[in-house]
PDB file of C-alpha atoms in Angstrom:
ATOM      1  CA  UNK A  59     129.483  35.652 168.462  1.00  0.00           C
ATOM      2  CA  UNK A  60     129.680  36.360 164.658  1.00  0.00           C
ATOM      3  CA  UNK A  61     127.006  38.564 163.014  1.00  0.00           C
ATOM      4  CA  UNK A  62     125.147  36.671 160.383  1.00  0.00           C
ATOM      5  CA  UNK A  63     124.070  38.740 157.415  1.00  0.00           C
ATOM      6  CA  UNK A  64     120.958  37.795 154.994  1.00  0.00           C
ATOM      7  CA  UNK A  65     120.738  38.839 151.263  1.00  0.00           C
ATOM      8  CA  UNK A  66     117.914  38.260 148.802  1.00  0.00           C
ATOM      9  CA  UNK A  67     118.863  38.010 145.128  1.00  0.00           C
ATOM     10  CA  UNK A  68     116.037  38.404 142.699  1.00  0.00           C
ATOM     11  CA  UNK A  69     116.242  38.103 139.102  1.00  0.00           C
ATOM     12  CA  UNK A  70     113.308  39.417 136.737  1.00  0.00           C
ATOM     13  CA  UNK A  71     112.804  39.126 132.851  1.00  0.00           C
ATOM     14  CA  UNK A  72     110.953  41.838 130.871  1.00  0.00           C
ATOM     15  CA  UNK A  73     110.792  41.074 127.204  1.00  0.00           C
ATOM     16  CA  UNK A  74     109.158  44.114 126.074  1.00  0.00           C
ATOM     17  CA  UNK A  75     111.846  46.830 127.150  1.00  0.00           C
ATOM     18  CA  UNK A  76     115.466  46.653 128.143  1.00  0.00           C
ATOM     19  CA  UNK A  77     116.250  47.538 131.797  1.00  0.00           C
ATOM     20  CA  UNK A  78     118.296  50.609 132.385  1.00  0.00           C
ATOM     21  CA  UNK A  79     119.037  49.750 136.092  1.00  0.00           C
ATOM     22  CA  UNK A  80     120.811  46.630 138.178  1.00  0.00           C
ATOM     23  CA  UNK A  81     123.080  44.415 136.540  1.00  0.00           C
ATOM     24  CA  UNK A  82     122.550  41.631 134.101  1.00  0.00           C
ATOM     25  CA  UNK A  83     124.183  40.665 131.056  1.00  0.00           C
ATOM     26  CA  UNK A  84     120.838  39.853 128.944  1.00  0.00           C
ATOM     27  CA  UNK A  85     118.707  42.220 127.453  1.00  0.00           C
ATOM     28  CA  UNK A  86     115.653  42.765 129.457  1.00  0.00           C
ATOM     29  CA  UNK A  87     117.111  40.716 132.385  1.00  0.00           C
ATOM     30  CA  UNK A  88     117.601  42.420 135.567  1.00  0.00           C
ATOM     31  CA  UNK A  89     119.420  40.901 138.728  1.00  0.00           C
ATOM     32  CA  UNK A  90     118.908  42.918 141.956  1.00  0.00           C
ATOM     33  CA  UNK A  91     120.317  41.640 145.553  1.00  0.00           C
ATOM     34  CA  UNK A  92     118.467  43.320 148.678  1.00  0.00           C
ATOM     35  CA  UNK A  93     119.568  43.326 152.000  1.00  0.00           C
ATOM     36  CA  UNK A  94     117.364  40.467 153.764  1.00  0.00           C
ATOM     37  CA  UNK A  95     115.295  42.736 155.999  1.00  0.00           C
ATOM     38  CA  UNK A  96     113.918  44.584 153.093  1.00  0.00           C
ATOM     39  CA  UNK A  97     110.311  43.931 151.558  1.00  0.00           C
ATOM     40  CA  UNK A  98     108.824  43.523 148.309  1.00  0.00           C
ATOM     41  CA  UNK A  99     107.993  47.195 148.209  1.00  0.00           C
ATOM     42  CA  UNK A 100     111.667  48.126 148.139  1.00  0.00           C
ATOM     43  CA  UNK A 101     111.971  45.729 145.261  1.00  0.00           C
ATOM     44  CA  UNK A 102     108.930  47.343 143.695  1.00  0.00           C
ATOM     45  CA  UNK A 103     110.959  50.710 144.216  1.00  0.00           C
ATOM     46  CA  UNK A 104     114.290  49.166 142.272  1.00  0.00           C
ATOM     47  CA  UNK A 105     111.886  48.184 139.365  1.00  0.00           C
ATOM     48  CA  UNK A 106     110.030  51.353 139.024  1.00  0.00           C
ATOM     49  CA  UNK A 107     112.772  53.564 140.048  1.00  0.00           C
ATOM     50  CA  UNK A 108     110.551  54.892 142.627  1.00  0.00           C
ATOM     51  CA  UNK A 109     112.237  57.404 145.525  1.00  0.00           C
ATOM     52  CA  UNK A 110     109.765  56.467 147.847  1.00  0.00           C
ATOM     53  CA  UNK A 111     107.466  59.416 148.012  1.00  0.00           C
ATOM     54  CA  UNK A 112     105.804  58.797 144.880  1.00  0.00           C
ATOM     55  CA  UNK A 113     105.543  54.763 144.630  1.00  0.00           C
ATOM     56  CA  UNK A 114     103.369  54.061 141.486  1.00  0.00           C
ATOM     57  CA  UNK A 115     101.135  51.287 141.937  1.00  0.00           C
ATOM     58  CA  UNK A 116     101.949  47.570 141.087  1.00  0.00           C
ATOM     59  CA  UNK A 117     101.696  43.759 141.717  1.00  0.00           C
ATOM     60  CA  UNK A 118     103.842  41.315 141.843  1.00  0.00           C
ATOM     61  CA  UNK A 119     102.488  37.171 141.547  1.00  0.00           C
ATOM     62  CA  UNK A 120     104.746  34.878 143.482  1.00  0.00           C
ATOM     63  CA  UNK A 121     104.137  30.897 143.948  1.00  0.00           C
ATOM     64  CA  UNK A 122     100.113  31.680 143.356  1.00  0.00           C
ATOM     65  CA  UNK A 123      99.607  34.641 145.555  1.00  0.00           C
ATOM     66  CA  UNK A 124      99.231  38.210 144.669  1.00  0.00           C
ATOM     67  CA  UNK A 125     101.191  41.282 146.524  1.00  0.00           C
ATOM     68  CA  UNK A 126      99.345  44.374 145.615  1.00  0.00           C
ATOM     69  CA  UNK A 127     100.629  47.928 145.992  1.00  0.00           C
ATOM     70  CA  UNK A 128      98.560  51.234 145.487  1.00  0.00           C
ATOM     71  CA  UNK A 129      94.867  51.844 144.174  1.00  0.00           C
ATOM     72  CA  UNK A 130      95.833  50.733 140.329  1.00  0.00           C
ATOM     73  CA  UNK A 131      97.328  47.635 141.701  1.00  0.00           C
ATOM     74  CA  UNK A 132      94.071  46.708 143.311  1.00  0.00           C
ATOM     75  CA  UNK A 133      92.143  47.572 140.540  1.00  0.00           C
ATOM     76  CA  UNK A 134      94.409  44.902 137.985  1.00  0.00           C
ATOM     77  CA  UNK A 135      94.133  42.509 140.968  1.00  0.00           C
ATOM     78  CA  UNK A 136      90.417  42.232 140.654  1.00  0.00           C
ATOM     79  CA  UNK A 137      90.379  42.492 137.157  1.00  0.00           C
ATOM     80  CA  UNK A 138      92.941  39.385 136.760  1.00  0.00           C
ATOM     81  CA  UNK A 139      90.988  37.777 139.444  1.00  0.00           C
ATOM     82  CA  UNK A 140      87.413  38.093 137.623  1.00  0.00           C
ATOM     83  CA  UNK A 141      89.047  36.922 134.474  1.00  0.00           C
ATOM     84  CA  UNK A 142      90.325  33.583 136.039  1.00  0.00           C
ATOM     85  CA  UNK A 143      87.027  33.010 138.142  1.00  0.00           C
ATOM     86  CA  UNK A 144      85.033  33.280 134.813  1.00  0.00           C
ATOM     87  CA  UNK A 145      87.364  31.370 132.867  1.00  0.00           C
ATOM     88  CA  UNK A 146      87.045  28.691 136.108  1.00  0.00           C
ATOM     89  CA  UNK A 147      83.261  28.980 135.797  1.00  0.00           C
ATOM     90  CA  UNK A 148      83.457  27.980 131.921  1.00  0.00           C
ATOM     91  CA  UNK A 149      85.443  24.893 132.451  1.00  0.00           C
ATOM     92  CA  UNK A 150      83.601  23.544 135.409  1.00  0.00           C
ATOM     93  CA  UNK A 151      80.350  24.108 133.130  1.00  0.00           C
ATOM     94  CA  UNK A 152      79.337  26.810 135.604  1.00  0.00           C
ATOM     95  CA  UNK A 153      77.192  30.068 135.036  1.00  0.00           C
ATOM     96  CA  UNK A 154      78.956  30.611 131.915  1.00  0.00           C
ATOM     97  CA  UNK A 155      77.569  27.613 130.186  1.00  0.00           C
ATOM     98  CA  UNK A 156      74.233  26.786 128.750  1.00  0.00           C
ATOM     99  CA  UNK A 157      71.841  23.533 129.311  1.00  0.00           C
ATOM    100  CA  UNK A 158      70.600  22.385 126.106  1.00  0.00           C
ATOM    101  CA  UNK A 159      67.960  20.090 127.681  1.00  0.00           C
ATOM    102  CA  UNK A 160      64.190  21.417 127.835  1.00  0.00           C
ATOM    103  CA  UNK A 161      61.520  20.326 130.035  1.00  0.00           C
TER     104      UNK A 161
END
């Protein structure tokens, strides 16, 4: 039968510097098309210019979920979740707030 091929297209925006790889008409915009069998680690390698033997740490946040690679990526994830938890506690009147009632 016919062979079906799948590809996944990613678009990344970065406002702090211009991407030098991939294609894109706008400054700071990168478009990448990968074979459907590729992983987020493959996309990470494209974005960082890694060859695979020296993958730097990194992290993706996609639809309310963190995807982490490497030790530094894990540290960044921990710091972000700690910050989010503290912010949520304050909003809920949790440990960060004080009770003004006296007994």
